[in-house]
């Protein structure tokens, strides 16, 4: 079976999307679905390309049980071909992703992270970059909620067996 390719996208690829990637990977691993998935993250901006996730996000994530080791890269139009599902953190990410293609098959792949949330009634994952530590915990709370139901929905949709 071909892998389900999931790409998480935020602005800088140093806070929200690498955390989403790390949390989703841990859930996949816990359910023994590693062979079924290819997971990555990217930013619509290029300021932090090559960098590890923001030190505050790495620290808070570690206290929550997630080690974030990805390196930032910029989202490109090729990602529409290389991934099955492209998950945006906020409305601006969503718009910037969609600007890079006018192919309806590509645009069908783009979804909002908060659309998977069951516990949080939010329309965007807030950008924690300019705030305090609590904002990073809040982002992780939202991402744990969203990735749990995203994984459940993909397990059902693709009839995966761990
Ligand atoms: P992210 O957070 O999009 O969740 O990675 C940000 C990272 C960097 C900046 C803004 C948001 N920045 O302005 O450099």
PDB file of C-alpha atoms and ligand atoms in Angstrom:
ATOM      1  CA  UNK A   1       0.000   0.000   0.000  1.00  0.00           C
ATOM      2  CA  UNK A   2       1.318   3.482  -0.830  1.00  0.00           C
ATOM      3  CA  UNK A   3       1.998   5.778   2.095  1.00  0.00           C
ATOM      4  CA  UNK A   4      -0.422   8.484   3.152  1.00  0.00           C
ATOM      5  CA  UNK A   5       1.595  11.694   2.775  1.00  0.00           C
ATOM      6  CA  UNK A   6       0.668  14.465   5.230  1.00  0.00           C
ATOM      7  CA  UNK A   7       2.235  17.939   5.275  1.00  0.00           C
ATOM      8  CA  UNK A   8       1.618  20.452   8.097  1.00  0.00           C
ATOM      9  CA  UNK A   9       2.105  24.105   7.165  1.00  0.00           C
ATOM     10  CA  UNK A  10       2.436  27.329   9.197  1.00  0.00           C
ATOM     11  CA  UNK A  11       4.212  30.632   8.587  1.00  0.00           C
ATOM     12  CA  UNK A  12       7.767  30.111   9.828  1.00  0.00           C
ATOM     13  CA  UNK A  13       7.908  26.278  10.172  1.00  0.00           C
ATOM     14  CA  UNK A  14       9.526  26.735  13.590  1.00  0.00           C
ATOM     15  CA  UNK A  15       6.544  26.700  16.002  1.00  0.00           C
ATOM     16  CA  UNK A  16       3.150  25.273  15.041  1.00  0.00           C
ATOM     17  CA  UNK A  17       3.807  22.980  12.066  1.00  0.00           C
ATOM     18  CA  UNK A  18       6.912  21.223  13.477  1.00  0.00           C
ATOM     19  CA  UNK A  19       4.967  20.652  16.692  1.00  0.00           C
ATOM     20  CA  UNK A  20       2.054  19.233  14.677  1.00  0.00           C
ATOM     21  CA  UNK A  21       4.502  16.964  12.836  1.00  0.00           C
ATOM     22  CA  UNK A  22       6.117  15.745  16.093  1.00  0.00           C
ATOM     23  CA  UNK A  23       2.806  15.131  17.852  1.00  0.00           C
ATOM     24  CA  UNK A  24       1.272  13.358  14.837  1.00  0.00           C
ATOM     25  CA  UNK A  25       4.379  11.168  14.438  1.00  0.00           C
ATOM     26  CA  UNK A  26       4.214  10.142  18.091  1.00  0.00           C
ATOM     27  CA  UNK A  27       0.561   9.144  17.733  1.00  0.00           C
ATOM     28  CA  UNK A  28       1.338   7.165  14.569  1.00  0.00           C
ATOM     29  CA  UNK A  29       4.201   5.393  16.346  1.00  0.00           C
ATOM     30  CA  UNK A  30       2.041   4.593  19.392  1.00  0.00           C
ATOM     31  CA  UNK A  31      -0.476   2.866  17.111  1.00  0.00           C
ATOM     32  CA  UNK A  32       2.195   1.091  15.011  1.00  0.00           C
ATOM     33  CA  UNK A  33       1.244   2.832  11.778  1.00  0.00           C
ATOM     34  CA  UNK A  34       4.746   4.091  10.907  1.00  0.00           C
ATOM     35  CA  UNK A  35       4.860   2.163   7.632  1.00  0.00           C
ATOM     36  CA  UNK A  36       1.604   3.748   6.481  1.00  0.00           C
ATOM     37  CA  UNK A  37       2.611   7.406   6.697  1.00  0.00           C
ATOM     38  CA  UNK A  38       5.061   9.975   5.393  1.00  0.00           C
ATOM     39  CA  UNK A  39       4.881  13.155   7.473  1.00  0.00           C
ATOM     40  CA  UNK A  40       6.593  16.520   7.017  1.00  0.00           C
ATOM     41  CA  UNK A  41       6.108  20.223   7.776  1.00  0.00           C
ATOM     42  CA  UNK A  42       6.884  23.472   5.963  1.00  0.00           C
ATOM     43  CA  UNK A  43       6.419  27.238   6.268  1.00  0.00           C
ATOM     44  CA  UNK A  44       4.934  29.632   3.757  1.00  0.00           C
ATOM     45  CA  UNK A  45       7.745  32.078   4.671  1.00  0.00           C
ATOM     46  CA  UNK A  46      11.471  31.546   4.197  1.00  0.00           C
ATOM     47  CA  UNK A  47      13.007  33.479   7.132  1.00  0.00           C
ATOM     48  CA  UNK A  48      13.878  30.423   9.224  1.00  0.00           C
ATOM     49  CA  UNK A  49      14.867  27.908   6.527  1.00  0.00           C
ATOM     50  CA  UNK A  50      17.358  25.360   7.878  1.00  0.00           C
ATOM     51  CA  UNK A  51      16.647  26.150  11.532  1.00  0.00           C
ATOM     52  CA  UNK A  52      15.504  23.805  14.275  1.00  0.00           C
ATOM     53  CA  UNK A  53      12.113  24.624  15.812  1.00  0.00           C
ATOM     54  CA  UNK A  54      11.992  27.706  18.069  1.00  0.00           C
ATOM     55  CA  UNK A  55      13.773  26.982  21.392  1.00  0.00           C
ATOM     56  CA  UNK A  56      10.607  27.798  23.385  1.00  0.00           C
ATOM     57  CA  UNK A  57       8.539  25.377  21.322  1.00  0.00           C
ATOM     58  CA  UNK A  58      11.191  22.674  21.676  1.00  0.00           C
ATOM     59  CA  UNK A  59      11.345  23.179  25.441  1.00  0.00           C
ATOM     60  CA  UNK A  60       7.582  23.188  26.016  1.00  0.00           C
ATOM     61  CA  UNK A  61       7.144  20.233  23.652  1.00  0.00           C
ATOM     62  CA  UNK A  62       9.762  18.221  25.574  1.00  0.00           C
ATOM     63  CA  UNK A  63       7.866  18.789  28.831  1.00  0.00           C
ATOM     64  CA  UNK A  64       4.803  17.391  27.038  1.00  0.00           C
ATOM     65  CA  UNK A  65       6.665  14.322  25.718  1.00  0.00           C
ATOM     66  CA  UNK A  66       7.578  15.404  22.178  1.00  0.00           C
ATOM     67  CA  UNK A  67      11.092  15.863  20.851  1.00  0.00           C
ATOM     68  CA  UNK A  68      11.118  18.192  17.826  1.00  0.00           C
ATOM     69  CA  UNK A  69      14.114  17.690  15.542  1.00  0.00           C
ATOM     70  CA  UNK A  70      12.917  18.856  12.111  1.00  0.00           C
ATOM     71  CA  UNK A  71      14.622  21.613  10.104  1.00  0.00           C
ATOM     72  CA  UNK A  72      12.559  24.447   8.654  1.00  0.00           C
ATOM     73  CA  UNK A  73      11.869  24.561   4.939  1.00  0.00           C
ATOM     74  CA  UNK A  74       9.612  26.637   2.727  1.00  0.00           C
ATOM     75  CA  UNK A  75       6.405  25.308   1.174  1.00  0.00           C
ATOM     76  CA  UNK A  76       6.652  25.063  -2.622  1.00  0.00           C
ATOM     77  CA  UNK A  77       4.204  24.281  -5.431  1.00  0.00           C
ATOM     78  CA  UNK A  78       5.861  20.841  -5.764  1.00  0.00           C
ATOM     79  CA  UNK A  79       4.404  19.928  -2.383  1.00  0.00           C
ATOM     80  CA  UNK A  80       0.975  19.715  -4.052  1.00  0.00           C
ATOM     81  CA  UNK A  81       2.273  16.692  -5.987  1.00  0.00           C
ATOM     82  CA  UNK A  82       4.346  15.230  -3.149  1.00  0.00           C
ATOM     83  CA  UNK A  83       1.607  15.168  -0.481  1.00  0.00           C
ATOM     84  CA  UNK A  84      -1.947  13.863  -0.262  1.00  0.00           C
ATOM     85  CA  UNK A  85      -3.066  16.158   2.548  1.00  0.00           C
ATOM     86  CA  UNK A  86      -1.804  19.688   3.264  1.00  0.00           C
ATOM     87  CA  UNK A  87      -2.903  20.992   6.655  1.00  0.00           C
ATOM     88  CA  UNK A  88      -2.761  24.757   7.287  1.00  0.00           C
ATOM     89  CA  UNK A  89      -2.594  26.247  10.786  1.00  0.00           C
ATOM     90  CA  UNK A  90      -4.323  29.565  10.097  1.00  0.00           C
ATOM     91  CA  UNK A  91      -6.287  31.423   7.432  1.00  0.00           C
ATOM     92  CA  UNK A  92      -3.266  33.301   6.180  1.00  0.00           C
ATOM     93  CA  UNK A  93      -1.286  30.057   5.728  1.00  0.00           C
ATOM     94  CA  UNK A  94      -4.303  28.593   3.896  1.00  0.00           C
ATOM     95  CA  UNK A  95      -4.519  31.568   1.525  1.00  0.00           C
ATOM     96  CA  UNK A  96      -0.758  31.612   0.871  1.00  0.00           C
ATOM     97  CA  UNK A  97      -0.735  27.872   0.101  1.00  0.00           C
ATOM     98  CA  UNK A  98      -3.706  28.169  -2.264  1.00  0.00           C
ATOM     99  CA  UNK A  99      -2.105  31.095  -4.113  1.00  0.00           C
ATOM    100  CA  UNK A 100       0.581  28.713  -5.410  1.00  0.00           C
ATOM    101  CA  UNK A 101      -1.782  26.625  -7.538  1.00  0.00           C
ATOM    102  CA  UNK A 102      -4.990  26.979  -9.500  1.00  0.00           C
ATOM    103  CA  UNK A 103      -5.320  23.240 -10.068  1.00  0.00           C
ATOM    104  CA  UNK A 104      -8.581  22.111  -8.380  1.00  0.00           C
ATOM    105  CA  UNK A 105      -7.045  18.674  -7.626  1.00  0.00           C
ATOM    106  CA  UNK A 106      -4.259  20.420  -5.710  1.00  0.00           C
ATOM    107  CA  UNK A 107      -6.579  22.770  -3.860  1.00  0.00           C
ATOM    108  CA  UNK A 108      -8.783  19.867  -2.712  1.00  0.00           C
ATOM    109  CA  UNK A 109      -5.806  18.629  -0.681  1.00  0.00           C
ATOM    110  CA  UNK A 110      -5.640  21.753   1.505  1.00  0.00           C
ATOM    111  CA  UNK A 111      -7.457  21.655   4.859  1.00  0.00           C
ATOM    112  CA  UNK A 112      -7.444  23.594   8.130  1.00  0.00           C
ATOM    113  CA  UNK A 113      -5.940  21.984  11.243  1.00  0.00           C
ATOM    114  CA  UNK A 114      -8.754  23.263  13.438  1.00  0.00           C
ATOM    115  CA  UNK A 115     -11.326  21.495  11.247  1.00  0.00           C
ATOM    116  CA  UNK A 116     -10.237  18.248  12.964  1.00  0.00           C
ATOM    117  CA  UNK A 117     -10.565  19.575  16.536  1.00  0.00           C
ATOM    118  CA  UNK A 118     -13.170  17.864  18.681  1.00  0.00           C
ATOM    119  CA  UNK A 119     -12.538  19.649  21.996  1.00  0.00           C
ATOM    120  CA  UNK A 120     -11.461  23.120  20.846  1.00  0.00           C
ATOM    121  CA  UNK A 121     -13.961  25.390  19.145  1.00  0.00           C
ATOM    122  CA  UNK A 122     -11.488  27.443  17.129  1.00  0.00           C
ATOM    123  CA  UNK A 123     -11.063  28.403  13.477  1.00  0.00           C
ATOM    124  CA  UNK A 124      -7.265  28.841  13.586  1.00  0.00           C
ATOM    125  CA  UNK A 125      -4.240  27.575  15.533  1.00  0.00           C
ATOM    126  CA  UNK A 126      -2.979  30.868  17.051  1.00  0.00           C
ATOM    127  CA  UNK A 127       0.580  31.984  16.295  1.00  0.00           C
ATOM    128  CA  UNK A 128       2.517  31.711  19.602  1.00  0.00           C
ATOM    129  CA  UNK A 129       5.685  33.418  18.339  1.00  0.00           C
ATOM    130  CA  UNK A 130       5.204  36.835  19.940  1.00  0.00           C
ATOM    131  CA  UNK A 131       3.580  35.616  23.172  1.00  0.00           C
ATOM    132  CA  UNK A 132       4.577  33.830  26.377  1.00  0.00           C
ATOM    133  CA  UNK A 133       5.033  30.205  27.375  1.00  0.00           C
ATOM    134  CA  UNK A 134       1.319  29.646  27.965  1.00  0.00           C
ATOM    135  CA  UNK A 135       0.691  30.256  24.259  1.00  0.00           C
ATOM    136  CA  UNK A 136       2.966  27.353  23.366  1.00  0.00           C
ATOM    137  CA  UNK A 137       1.095  25.031  25.749  1.00  0.00           C
ATOM    138  CA  UNK A 138      -2.189  26.217  24.240  1.00  0.00           C
ATOM    139  CA  UNK A 139      -0.918  25.389  20.729  1.00  0.00           C
ATOM    140  CA  UNK A 140       0.082  21.890  21.875  1.00  0.00           C
ATOM    141  CA  UNK A 141      -3.354  21.367  23.480  1.00  0.00           C
ATOM    142  CA  UNK A 142      -5.005  22.267  20.165  1.00  0.00           C
ATOM    143  CA  UNK A 143      -2.607  20.141  18.118  1.00  0.00           C
ATOM    144  CA  UNK A 144      -3.087  17.084  20.360  1.00  0.00           C
ATOM    145  CA  UNK A 145      -6.840  17.394  19.898  1.00  0.00           C
ATOM    146  CA  UNK A 146      -6.618  17.886  16.110  1.00  0.00           C
ATOM    147  CA  UNK A 147      -3.977  15.210  15.379  1.00  0.00           C
ATOM    148  CA  UNK A 148      -5.868  12.606  17.410  1.00  0.00           C
ATOM    149  CA  UNK A 149      -8.994  13.007  15.315  1.00  0.00           C
ATOM    150  CA  UNK A 150      -7.046  13.489  12.067  1.00  0.00           C
ATOM    151  CA  UNK A 151      -5.338  10.140  12.643  1.00  0.00           C
ATOM    152  CA  UNK A 152      -8.619   8.431  13.561  1.00  0.00           C
ATOM    153  CA  UNK A 153     -10.274   9.756  10.408  1.00  0.00           C
ATOM    154  CA  UNK A 154      -7.379   8.565   8.205  1.00  0.00           C
ATOM    155  CA  UNK A 155      -7.376   5.123   9.855  1.00  0.00           C
ATOM    156  CA  UNK A 156     -11.070   4.788   9.011  1.00  0.00           C
ATOM    157  CA  UNK A 157     -10.834   6.312   5.518  1.00  0.00           C
ATOM    158  CA  UNK A 158      -7.908   4.086   4.462  1.00  0.00           C
ATOM    159  CA  UNK A 159      -9.053   1.043   6.478  1.00  0.00           C
ATOM    160  CA  UNK A 160      -5.639   0.828   8.203  1.00  0.00           C
ATOM    161  CA  UNK A 161      -4.825  -2.050  10.504  1.00  0.00           C
ATOM    162  CA  UNK A 162      -1.930  -1.569  12.973  1.00  0.00           C
TER     163      UNK A 162
HETATM  164  P1  LIG B   1       5.083  29.515  13.164  1.00  0.00           P
HETATM  165  O1  LIG B   1       5.440  30.802  14.075  1.00  0.00           O
HETATM  166  O2  LIG B   1       4.449  30.059  11.906  1.00  0.00           O
HETATM  167  O3  LIG B   1       4.131  28.756  14.005  1.00  0.00           O
HETATM  168  O4  LIG B   1       6.400  28.817  12.901  1.00  0.00           O
HETATM  169  C1  LIG B   1       6.160  31.891  13.617  1.00  0.00           C
HETATM  170  C2  LIG B   1       7.524  31.819  13.484  1.00  0.00           C
HETATM  171  C3  LIG B   1       8.235  32.928  13.067  1.00  0.00           C
HETATM  172  C4  LIG B   1       7.583  34.113  12.780  1.00  0.00           C
HETATM  173  C5  LIG B   1       6.217  34.179  12.912  1.00  0.00           C
HETATM  174  C6  LIG B   1       5.500  33.077  13.325  1.00  0.00           C
HETATM  175  N1  LIG B   1       8.338  35.245  12.379  1.00  0.00           N
HETATM  176  O5  LIG B   1       7.728  36.325  12.252  1.00  0.00           O
HETATM  177  O6  LIG B   1       9.549  35.144  12.169  1.00  0.00           O
END
